[in-house]
């Protein structure tokens, strides 16, 4: 087979890239190891920046986001037993939407298939070769057992942190920047009404907590824990007691209900540089991972492929490689800004097991600054709602 762009991975990066390329008249094939049902049923949280929602809407796949997603015009920072609202809309004129990632993927997959896109679900034995040549090859075994060699002009590696794309770059040709945090997030899904109209980020002497919502009937909540914690060791009563202890103060309490899902999420930061090797271009989690505190993961993936689609449009229209050559450095500038923001939010709100009373006082000083200074609050609001794409 032959295509202009071979896309490895049908996650947010791969599907958005496929759509943007089709708008520009550039053909592509998406190769994905999971089945469609597995992708659409893997529950993952999602906070969408305003720029991401505007892009999805412009692509024609934003109707459900706007109809079913929850627009949030701010967040609440809780510390010292009190809540303090950061008004995103008042400070920046921008907002975020709570809309789960798997719902975004449902919308994208349906739109791409309706447009006749070539998406190969349930592929196996995926491999890349010749990525430094003028015609790299993406090979795989199709769902029906047929071995396929897909010859491409360019390959986009959008297959996540454990995919084949990043591993196809020799160790000596890339630098891996990595940080593992000494804590994780204990996450639950509960059948309960919302406890707050907006996201609540809580700092306490017991550690961090995040109160979020999934639907009017289902709530998503997290609290900081040991990364080796066993979720099954916690009873529902113990979980609710811990969450309530971390958000307590000024009469605030959580609306409780049946917990039907629980798990521990590790916290880490990672960046691969360069994001390009020959004709292979990394995007999304294949190139970088951020701790979820800053709500940047899906949005960074979208930002990557916006840059890549523009560069590919120029290349196929004119033959110029200028924008393609600049892809990695251009995308990395936003990546490192998002890494800093995610690290900053994480370090400000979480209790470091090896920390000291000085660290706690420093955190409270930061939180007091944000909630008393318009300039500091605006910095947080601008970063959280997203920089222009």
CSV table of C-alpha atoms in Angstrom, one decimal:
chain,number,residue,atom,x,y,z
A,1,UNK,CA,0.0,0.0,0.0
A,2,UNK,CA,1.0,3.6,-0.4
A,3,UNK,CA,-0.1,6.8,1.4
A,4,UNK,CA,1.3,10.2,2.1
A,5,UNK,CA,1.1,10.0,5.9
A,6,UNK,CA,1.1,6.8,8.0
A,7,UNK,CA,-0.3,7.5,11.4
A,8,UNK,CA,0.5,5.1,14.2
A,9,UNK,CA,-2.2,5.3,16.9
A,10,UNK,CA,-5.9,6.2,17.0
A,11,UNK,CA,-5.8,8.3,20.1
A,12,UNK,CA,-6.5,12.1,20.2
A,13,UNK,CA,-3.3,13.0,18.4
A,14,UNK,CA,-3.7,10.5,15.6
A,15,UNK,CA,-7.3,11.0,14.9
A,16,UNK,CA,-7.2,14.8,15.0
A,17,UNK,CA,-4.1,14.7,12.7
A,18,UNK,CA,-6.0,12.4,10.3
A,19,UNK,CA,-8.9,14.9,10.2
A,20,UNK,CA,-6.7,18.0,9.8
A,21,UNK,CA,-4.8,16.3,6.9
A,22,UNK,CA,-8.1,15.3,5.2
A,23,UNK,CA,-9.3,18.9,5.4
A,24,UNK,CA,-6.1,19.8,3.5
A,25,UNK,CA,-6.5,17.1,0.9
A,26,UNK,CA,-3.7,14.9,2.3
A,27,UNK,CA,-4.4,11.2,2.4
A,28,UNK,CA,-3.4,9.1,5.5
A,29,UNK,CA,-3.9,5.7,7.0
A,30,UNK,CA,-4.3,5.2,10.8
A,31,UNK,CA,-3.0,2.0,12.3
A,32,UNK,CA,-4.2,1.1,15.8
A,33,UNK,CA,-3.5,-2.1,17.8
A,34,UNK,CA,-6.7,-1.8,19.9
A,35,UNK,CA,-10.2,-2.5,18.7
A,36,UNK,CA,-12.7,0.4,18.3
A,37,UNK,CA,-14.8,-0.8,21.2
A,38,UNK,CA,-11.8,-1.0,23.5
A,39,UNK,CA,-10.8,2.6,22.7
A,40,UNK,CA,-14.3,3.9,23.2
A,41,UNK,CA,-14.9,2.0,26.5
A,42,UNK,CA,-11.6,2.9,28.2
A,43,UNK,CA,-12.8,5.5,30.7
A,44,UNK,CA,-10.5,8.5,31.0
A,45,UNK,CA,-11.0,11.9,32.4
A,46,UNK,CA,-10.7,15.0,30.2
A,47,UNK,CA,-10.4,18.7,30.8
A,48,UNK,CA,-10.5,20.5,27.4
A,49,UNK,CA,-8.9,23.9,26.9
A,50,UNK,CA,-10.9,26.5,25.2
A,51,UNK,CA,-8.6,26.3,22.1
A,52,UNK,CA,-9.2,22.5,21.9
A,53,UNK,CA,-13.0,23.0,22.0
A,54,UNK,CA,-12.8,25.7,19.4
A,55,UNK,CA,-10.7,23.4,17.1
A,56,UNK,CA,-13.1,20.4,17.6
A,57,UNK,CA,-16.0,22.7,16.8
A,58,UNK,CA,-14.3,24.0,13.6
A,59,UNK,CA,-13.6,20.4,12.6
A,60,UNK,CA,-17.3,19.6,12.9
A,61,UNK,CA,-16.9,17.3,15.9
A,62,UNK,CA,-17.7,19.7,18.7
A,63,UNK,CA,-21.5,19.4,18.9
A,64,UNK,CA,-21.5,16.9,21.8
A,65,UNK,CA,-18.8,18.7,23.7
A,66,UNK,CA,-20.9,21.8,23.7
A,67,UNK,CA,-24.2,20.0,24.4
A,68,UNK,CA,-23.0,17.5,27.0
A,69,UNK,CA,-19.7,18.8,28.3
A,70,UNK,CA,-19.7,21.0,31.4
A,71,UNK,CA,-18.2,24.5,30.9
A,72,UNK,CA,-16.2,25.7,33.9
A,73,UNK,CA,-15.4,29.3,34.2
A,74,UNK,CA,-13.1,28.9,37.1
A,75,UNK,CA,-11.7,26.5,39.8
A,76,UNK,CA,-11.7,26.6,43.6
A,77,UNK,CA,-8.5,26.4,45.5
A,78,UNK,CA,-9.0,25.1,49.0
A,79,UNK,CA,-6.4,25.5,51.7
A,80,UNK,CA,-6.3,26.5,55.4
A,81,UNK,CA,-9.9,25.3,55.7
A,82,UNK,CA,-11.3,27.8,53.2
A,83,UNK,CA,-12.2,27.9,49.5
A,84,UNK,CA,-10.9,30.6,47.1
A,85,UNK,CA,-12.3,30.9,43.6
A,86,UNK,CA,-10.0,31.6,40.6
A,87,UNK,CA,-12.3,33.3,38.0
A,88,UNK,CA,-11.0,32.2,34.6
A,89,UNK,CA,-13.6,34.0,32.5
A,90,UNK,CA,-13.2,37.2,34.5
A,91,UNK,CA,-9.4,37.2,34.3
A,92,UNK,CA,-8.9,35.9,30.7
A,93,UNK,CA,-12.3,35.7,29.0
A,94,UNK,CA,-11.7,32.0,28.6
A,95,UNK,CA,-13.0,28.7,30.1
A,96,UNK,CA,-12.5,24.9,30.1
A,97,UNK,CA,-14.9,22.1,29.4
A,98,UNK,CA,-15.1,18.8,31.3
A,99,UNK,CA,-15.7,16.2,28.7
A,100,UNK,CA,-14.1,12.7,29.0
A,101,UNK,CA,-11.4,11.7,26.6
A,102,UNK,CA,-13.1,8.5,25.5
A,103,UNK,CA,-16.1,10.6,24.5
A,104,UNK,CA,-13.8,12.8,22.4
A,105,UNK,CA,-12.5,9.7,20.8
A,106,UNK,CA,-16.0,8.4,20.0
A,107,UNK,CA,-16.8,11.7,18.3
A,108,UNK,CA,-13.5,11.6,16.3
A,109,UNK,CA,-13.8,8.0,15.2
A,110,UNK,CA,-17.4,8.4,14.1
A,111,UNK,CA,-16.5,11.5,12.1
A,112,UNK,CA,-13.5,10.0,10.5
A,113,UNK,CA,-15.3,6.7,9.5
A,114,UNK,CA,-18.2,8.7,8.1
A,115,UNK,CA,-15.8,10.6,5.9
A,116,UNK,CA,-14.3,7.4,4.6
A,117,UNK,CA,-11.1,7.5,6.5
A,118,UNK,CA,-8.9,4.3,6.5
A,119,UNK,CA,-8.5,3.3,10.1
A,120,UNK,CA,-7.0,-0.2,10.7
A,121,UNK,CA,-8.2,-1.3,14.1
A,122,UNK,CA,-6.8,-4.4,15.8
A,123,UNK,CA,-3.5,-4.3,14.0
A,124,UNK,CA,-0.6,-6.4,15.4
A,125,UNK,CA,3.1,-6.7,14.9
A,126,UNK,CA,3.4,-3.0,14.1
A,127,UNK,CA,6.9,-2.0,13.0
A,128,UNK,CA,8.7,0.9,11.4
A,129,UNK,CA,11.7,0.8,9.1
A,130,UNK,CA,13.5,3.1,6.8
A,131,UNK,CA,12.5,6.2,8.9
A,132,UNK,CA,15.6,8.1,7.8
A,133,UNK,CA,14.9,7.3,4.1
A,134,UNK,CA,12.7,9.2,1.7
A,135,UNK,CA,10.1,6.4,1.8
A,136,UNK,CA,9.7,5.0,5.4
A,137,UNK,CA,7.6,1.9,5.8
A,138,UNK,CA,4.9,1.2,8.4
A,139,UNK,CA,4.3,-2.6,8.5
A,140,UNK,CA,1.6,-4.4,10.4
A,141,UNK,CA,-0.7,-7.5,10.4
A,142,UNK,CA,-4.2,-6.5,9.7
A,143,UNK,CA,-7.2,-7.7,11.7
A,144,UNK,CA,-7.9,-10.4,9.1
A,145,UNK,CA,-4.3,-11.7,9.3
A,146,UNK,CA,-3.0,-10.0,6.2
A,147,UNK,CA,0.5,-8.7,6.4
A,148,UNK,CA,0.6,-5.1,5.1
A,149,UNK,CA,3.5,-2.9,4.1
A,150,UNK,CA,2.4,0.8,4.1
A,151,UNK,CA,4.9,2.9,2.2
A,152,UNK,CA,4.7,6.6,3.3
A,153,UNK,CA,6.2,10.0,2.7
A,154,UNK,CA,6.0,10.7,6.4
A,155,UNK,CA,5.1,8.7,9.5
A,156,UNK,CA,3.4,10.3,12.5
A,157,UNK,CA,4.0,8.4,15.8
A,158,UNK,CA,0.9,9.0,17.9
A,159,UNK,CA,0.9,5.7,19.7
A,160,UNK,CA,1.5,6.8,23.3
A,161,UNK,CA,4.3,6.2,25.8
A,162,UNK,CA,4.4,2.4,25.3
A,163,UNK,CA,4.1,2.4,21.5
A,164,UNK,CA,6.5,1.4,18.8
A,165,UNK,CA,7.2,4.9,17.5
A,166,UNK,CA,9.4,6.3,20.2
A,167,UNK,CA,11.3,3.0,20.5
A,168,UNK,CA,12.1,3.2,16.8
A,169,UNK,CA,14.4,6.2,17.5
A,170,UNK,CA,17.8,4.8,18.5
A,171,UNK,CA,18.8,5.5,22.1
A,172,UNK,CA,21.9,7.4,20.9
A,173,UNK,CA,19.8,9.8,18.8
A,174,UNK,CA,17.3,10.9,21.5
A,175,UNK,CA,17.4,12.3,25.0
A,176,UNK,CA,14.8,11.2,27.5
A,177,UNK,CA,13.9,13.7,30.2
A,178,UNK,CA,12.1,12.0,33.0
A,179,UNK,CA,10.9,12.6,36.5
A,180,UNK,CA,8.9,10.2,38.7
A,181,UNK,CA,7.0,11.8,41.6
A,182,UNK,CA,7.0,10.2,45.1
A,183,UNK,CA,3.2,10.0,45.1
A,184,UNK,CA,0.3,8.9,43.0
A,185,UNK,CA,-3.4,9.6,42.7
A,186,UNK,CA,-6.1,7.4,44.2
A,187,UNK,CA,-9.0,7.9,41.8
A,188,UNK,CA,-12.6,6.9,42.2
A,189,UNK,CA,-15.9,7.1,40.2
A,190,UNK,CA,-19.0,7.4,42.4
A,191,UNK,CA,-22.7,7.5,41.8
A,192,UNK,CA,-23.5,10.8,43.5
A,193,UNK,CA,-24.6,14.3,42.8
A,194,UNK,CA,-22.0,17.0,42.3
A,195,UNK,CA,-20.3,18.4,45.4
A,196,UNK,CA,-19.3,21.6,43.7
A,197,UNK,CA,-20.2,23.6,40.6
A,198,UNK,CA,-16.5,23.8,39.6
A,199,UNK,CA,-13.3,21.8,40.0
A,200,UNK,CA,-11.9,21.8,43.6
A,201,UNK,CA,-8.1,21.6,44.1
A,202,UNK,CA,-7.4,21.1,47.8
A,203,UNK,CA,-4.2,21.4,49.8
A,204,UNK,CA,-4.2,19.9,53.2
A,205,UNK,CA,-1.7,18.6,55.8
A,206,UNK,CA,-3.0,15.1,54.8
A,207,UNK,CA,-2.1,15.7,51.1
A,208,UNK,CA,-3.8,16.8,47.9
A,209,UNK,CA,-7.3,16.1,46.8
A,210,UNK,CA,-9.2,16.9,43.6
A,211,UNK,CA,-13.0,17.0,43.3
A,212,UNK,CA,-14.3,16.8,39.8
A,213,UNK,CA,-17.4,15.7,38.0
A,214,UNK,CA,-18.2,13.3,35.1
A,215,UNK,CA,-21.9,13.7,34.7
A,216,UNK,CA,-24.7,15.1,36.9
A,217,UNK,CA,-25.0,11.5,38.3
A,218,UNK,CA,-21.3,10.4,38.3
A,219,UNK,CA,-18.4,12.1,40.1
A,220,UNK,CA,-14.7,11.7,39.7
A,221,UNK,CA,-12.5,12.4,42.7
A,222,UNK,CA,-8.8,11.8,43.6
A,223,UNK,CA,-6.6,12.1,46.6
A,224,UNK,CA,-2.8,11.9,46.9
A,225,UNK,CA,-1.5,8.5,47.9
A,226,UNK,CA,1.6,6.3,48.0
A,227,UNK,CA,2.3,5.2,44.4
A,228,UNK,CA,2.4,1.6,45.6
A,229,UNK,CA,-1.0,1.8,47.4
A,230,UNK,CA,-3.4,-1.1,46.7
A,231,UNK,CA,-6.8,0.3,45.7
A,232,UNK,CA,-8.6,-2.8,46.9
A,233,UNK,CA,-7.3,-2.3,50.4
A,234,UNK,CA,-9.5,0.7,50.8
A,235,UNK,CA,-13.2,0.4,51.9
A,236,UNK,CA,-15.8,2.9,50.7
A,237,UNK,CA,-16.1,4.4,54.2
A,238,UNK,CA,-12.3,4.9,54.5
A,239,UNK,CA,-12.2,6.6,51.1
A,240,UNK,CA,-15.0,9.0,51.9
A,241,UNK,CA,-13.4,9.8,55.3
A,242,UNK,CA,-10.1,10.6,53.7
A,243,UNK,CA,-11.5,12.8,51.0
A,244,UNK,CA,-13.7,14.7,53.4
A,245,UNK,CA,-10.8,15.2,55.8
A,246,UNK,CA,-8.8,16.8,52.9
A,247,UNK,CA,-11.4,19.3,51.8
A,248,UNK,CA,-13.0,20.1,55.2
A,249,UNK,CA,-13.6,23.6,56.3
A,250,UNK,CA,-16.1,26.5,56.1
A,251,UNK,CA,-19.0,24.0,56.0
A,252,UNK,CA,-17.9,22.2,52.9
A,253,UNK,CA,-18.6,18.5,52.6
A,254,UNK,CA,-18.9,16.0,49.8
A,255,UNK,CA,-22.0,14.4,48.4
A,256,UNK,CA,-21.3,10.7,48.9
A,257,UNK,CA,-22.6,7.6,46.9
A,258,UNK,CA,-21.7,4.2,45.7
A,259,UNK,CA,-18.1,3.9,44.5
A,260,UNK,CA,-18.0,1.7,41.4
A,261,UNK,CA,-14.5,2.2,40.2
A,262,UNK,CA,-11.2,2.8,41.9
A,263,UNK,CA,-7.5,2.8,41.0
A,264,UNK,CA,-4.1,4.3,41.6
A,265,UNK,CA,-2.5,6.5,38.9
A,266,UNK,CA,1.3,7.1,38.9
A,267,UNK,CA,2.6,10.6,38.6
A,268,UNK,CA,5.5,11.3,36.2
A,269,UNK,CA,6.8,13.8,33.7
A,270,UNK,CA,8.6,12.9,30.5
A,271,UNK,CA,9.8,14.6,27.3
A,272,UNK,CA,11.6,12.9,24.4
A,273,UNK,CA,13.8,15.2,22.3
A,274,UNK,CA,14.0,15.6,19.4
A,275,UNK,CA,10.4,15.0,18.5
A,276,UNK,CA,11.5,14.1,15.0
A,277,UNK,CA,13.9,11.5,13.6
A,278,UNK,CA,14.2,11.4,9.8
A,279,UNK,CA,10.7,11.1,8.4
A,280,UNK,CA,9.2,10.0,11.8
A,281,UNK,CA,7.4,12.7,13.8
A,282,UNK,CA,6.3,12.1,17.4
A,283,UNK,CA,3.2,13.7,18.8
A,284,UNK,CA,1.1,13.3,22.0
A,285,UNK,CA,2.1,10.9,24.7
A,286,UNK,CA,4.7,9.3,22.4
A,287,UNK,CA,6.7,12.5,22.9
A,288,UNK,CA,5.7,13.7,26.3
A,289,UNK,CA,3.8,12.9,29.5
A,290,UNK,CA,2.7,15.4,32.1
A,291,UNK,CA,1.2,14.8,35.6
A,292,UNK,CA,-2.5,15.3,35.5
A,293,UNK,CA,-2.6,18.2,37.9
A,294,UNK,CA,-2.4,20.8,35.1
A,295,UNK,CA,-4.9,19.0,32.8
A,296,UNK,CA,-2.6,19.3,29.8
A,297,UNK,CA,-2.3,15.7,28.4
A,298,UNK,CA,-5.0,15.6,25.7
A,299,UNK,CA,-4.6,19.3,25.0
A,300,UNK,CA,-0.9,19.0,24.3
A,301,UNK,CA,-1.5,16.1,21.9
A,302,UNK,CA,-3.9,18.3,20.0
A,303,UNK,CA,-1.5,21.3,20.0
A,304,UNK,CA,1.3,19.0,18.6
A,305,UNK,CA,-0.7,17.9,15.6
A,306,UNK,CA,-2.0,21.4,14.8
A,307,UNK,CA,1.7,22.3,14.3
A,308,UNK,CA,2.4,19.1,12.4
A,309,UNK,CA,-0.6,19.4,10.1
A,310,UNK,CA,0.4,23.0,9.1
A,311,UNK,CA,4.0,21.8,8.4
A,312,UNK,CA,2.8,18.9,6.3
A,313,UNK,CA,0.5,21.1,4.3
A,314,UNK,CA,3.4,23.4,3.4
A,315,UNK,CA,5.6,20.4,2.5
A,316,UNK,CA,3.1,18.7,0.2
A,317,UNK,CA,2.0,21.9,-1.4
A,318,UNK,CA,5.5,23.4,-2.1
A,319,UNK,CA,8.1,20.8,-1.3
A,320,UNK,CA,9.7,23.1,1.3
A,321,UNK,CA,10.9,21.3,4.4
A,322,UNK,CA,11.2,24.5,6.5
A,323,UNK,CA,8.1,24.0,8.6
A,324,UNK,CA,8.8,20.3,9.0
A,325,UNK,CA,12.3,21.0,10.1
A,326,UNK,CA,11.0,23.4,12.7
A,327,UNK,CA,8.2,21.1,14.0
A,328,UNK,CA,10.1,19.6,16.9
A,329,UNK,CA,11.5,22.9,18.3
A,330,UNK,CA,8.1,24.7,17.7
A,331,UNK,CA,6.1,22.0,19.5
A,332,UNK,CA,8.7,21.6,22.3
A,333,UNK,CA,8.3,25.2,23.3
A,334,UNK,CA,4.7,24.6,24.3
A,335,UNK,CA,5.5,21.2,25.8
A,336,UNK,CA,8.0,22.7,28.2
A,337,UNK,CA,5.7,25.5,29.2
A,338,UNK,CA,3.1,22.9,29.9
A,339,UNK,CA,5.6,20.8,31.8
A,340,UNK,CA,6.5,23.7,34.0
A,341,UNK,CA,2.8,24.5,34.7
A,342,UNK,CA,2.0,20.9,35.5
A,343,UNK,CA,5.1,20.6,37.8
A,344,UNK,CA,4.2,24.0,39.4
A,345,UNK,CA,0.6,23.0,40.2
A,346,UNK,CA,1.8,19.6,41.4
A,347,UNK,CA,4.6,20.9,43.7
A,348,UNK,CA,2.3,23.6,45.1
A,349,UNK,CA,-0.6,21.3,46.1
A,350,UNK,CA,0.9,18.0,47.0
A,351,UNK,CA,2.6,17.0,50.2
A,352,UNK,CA,6.2,15.8,49.6
A,353,UNK,CA,6.8,12.7,51.8
A,354,UNK,CA,10.4,13.8,52.2
A,355,UNK,CA,9.4,17.5,52.7
A,356,UNK,CA,9.7,19.7,55.8
A,357,UNK,CA,7.6,22.4,57.5
A,358,UNK,CA,9.4,24.9,55.3
A,359,UNK,CA,7.9,23.3,52.2
A,360,UNK,CA,4.4,23.5,53.6
A,361,UNK,CA,4.8,27.2,54.5
A,362,UNK,CA,6.2,27.9,51.0
A,363,UNK,CA,3.2,26.2,49.4
A,364,UNK,CA,0.7,28.2,51.5
A,365,UNK,CA,2.6,31.3,50.6
A,366,UNK,CA,2.2,30.5,46.9
A,367,UNK,CA,-1.5,29.8,47.4
A,368,UNK,CA,-2.0,33.0,49.3
A,369,UNK,CA,-0.3,34.9,46.4
A,370,UNK,CA,-2.5,33.4,43.8
A,371,UNK,CA,-5.7,34.1,45.7
A,372,UNK,CA,-4.7,37.7,46.6
A,373,UNK,CA,-2.9,38.9,43.4
A,374,UNK,CA,-4.7,39.5,40.1
A,375,UNK,CA,-1.4,39.1,38.2
A,376,UNK,CA,-0.7,35.7,39.9
A,377,UNK,CA,-4.2,34.5,39.4
A,378,UNK,CA,-4.2,35.5,35.8
A,379,UNK,CA,-1.0,33.5,35.2
A,380,UNK,CA,-2.7,30.4,36.5
A,381,UNK,CA,-5.9,31.1,34.5
A,382,UNK,CA,-4.0,31.7,31.2
A,383,UNK,CA,-2.1,28.5,31.6
A,384,UNK,CA,-5.0,26.4,32.7
A,385,UNK,CA,-7.4,27.5,30.0
A,386,UNK,CA,-4.6,27.1,27.4
A,387,UNK,CA,-2.3,29.2,25.2
A,388,UNK,CA,-3.4,30.0,21.6
A,389,UNK,CA,-3.0,27.1,19.2
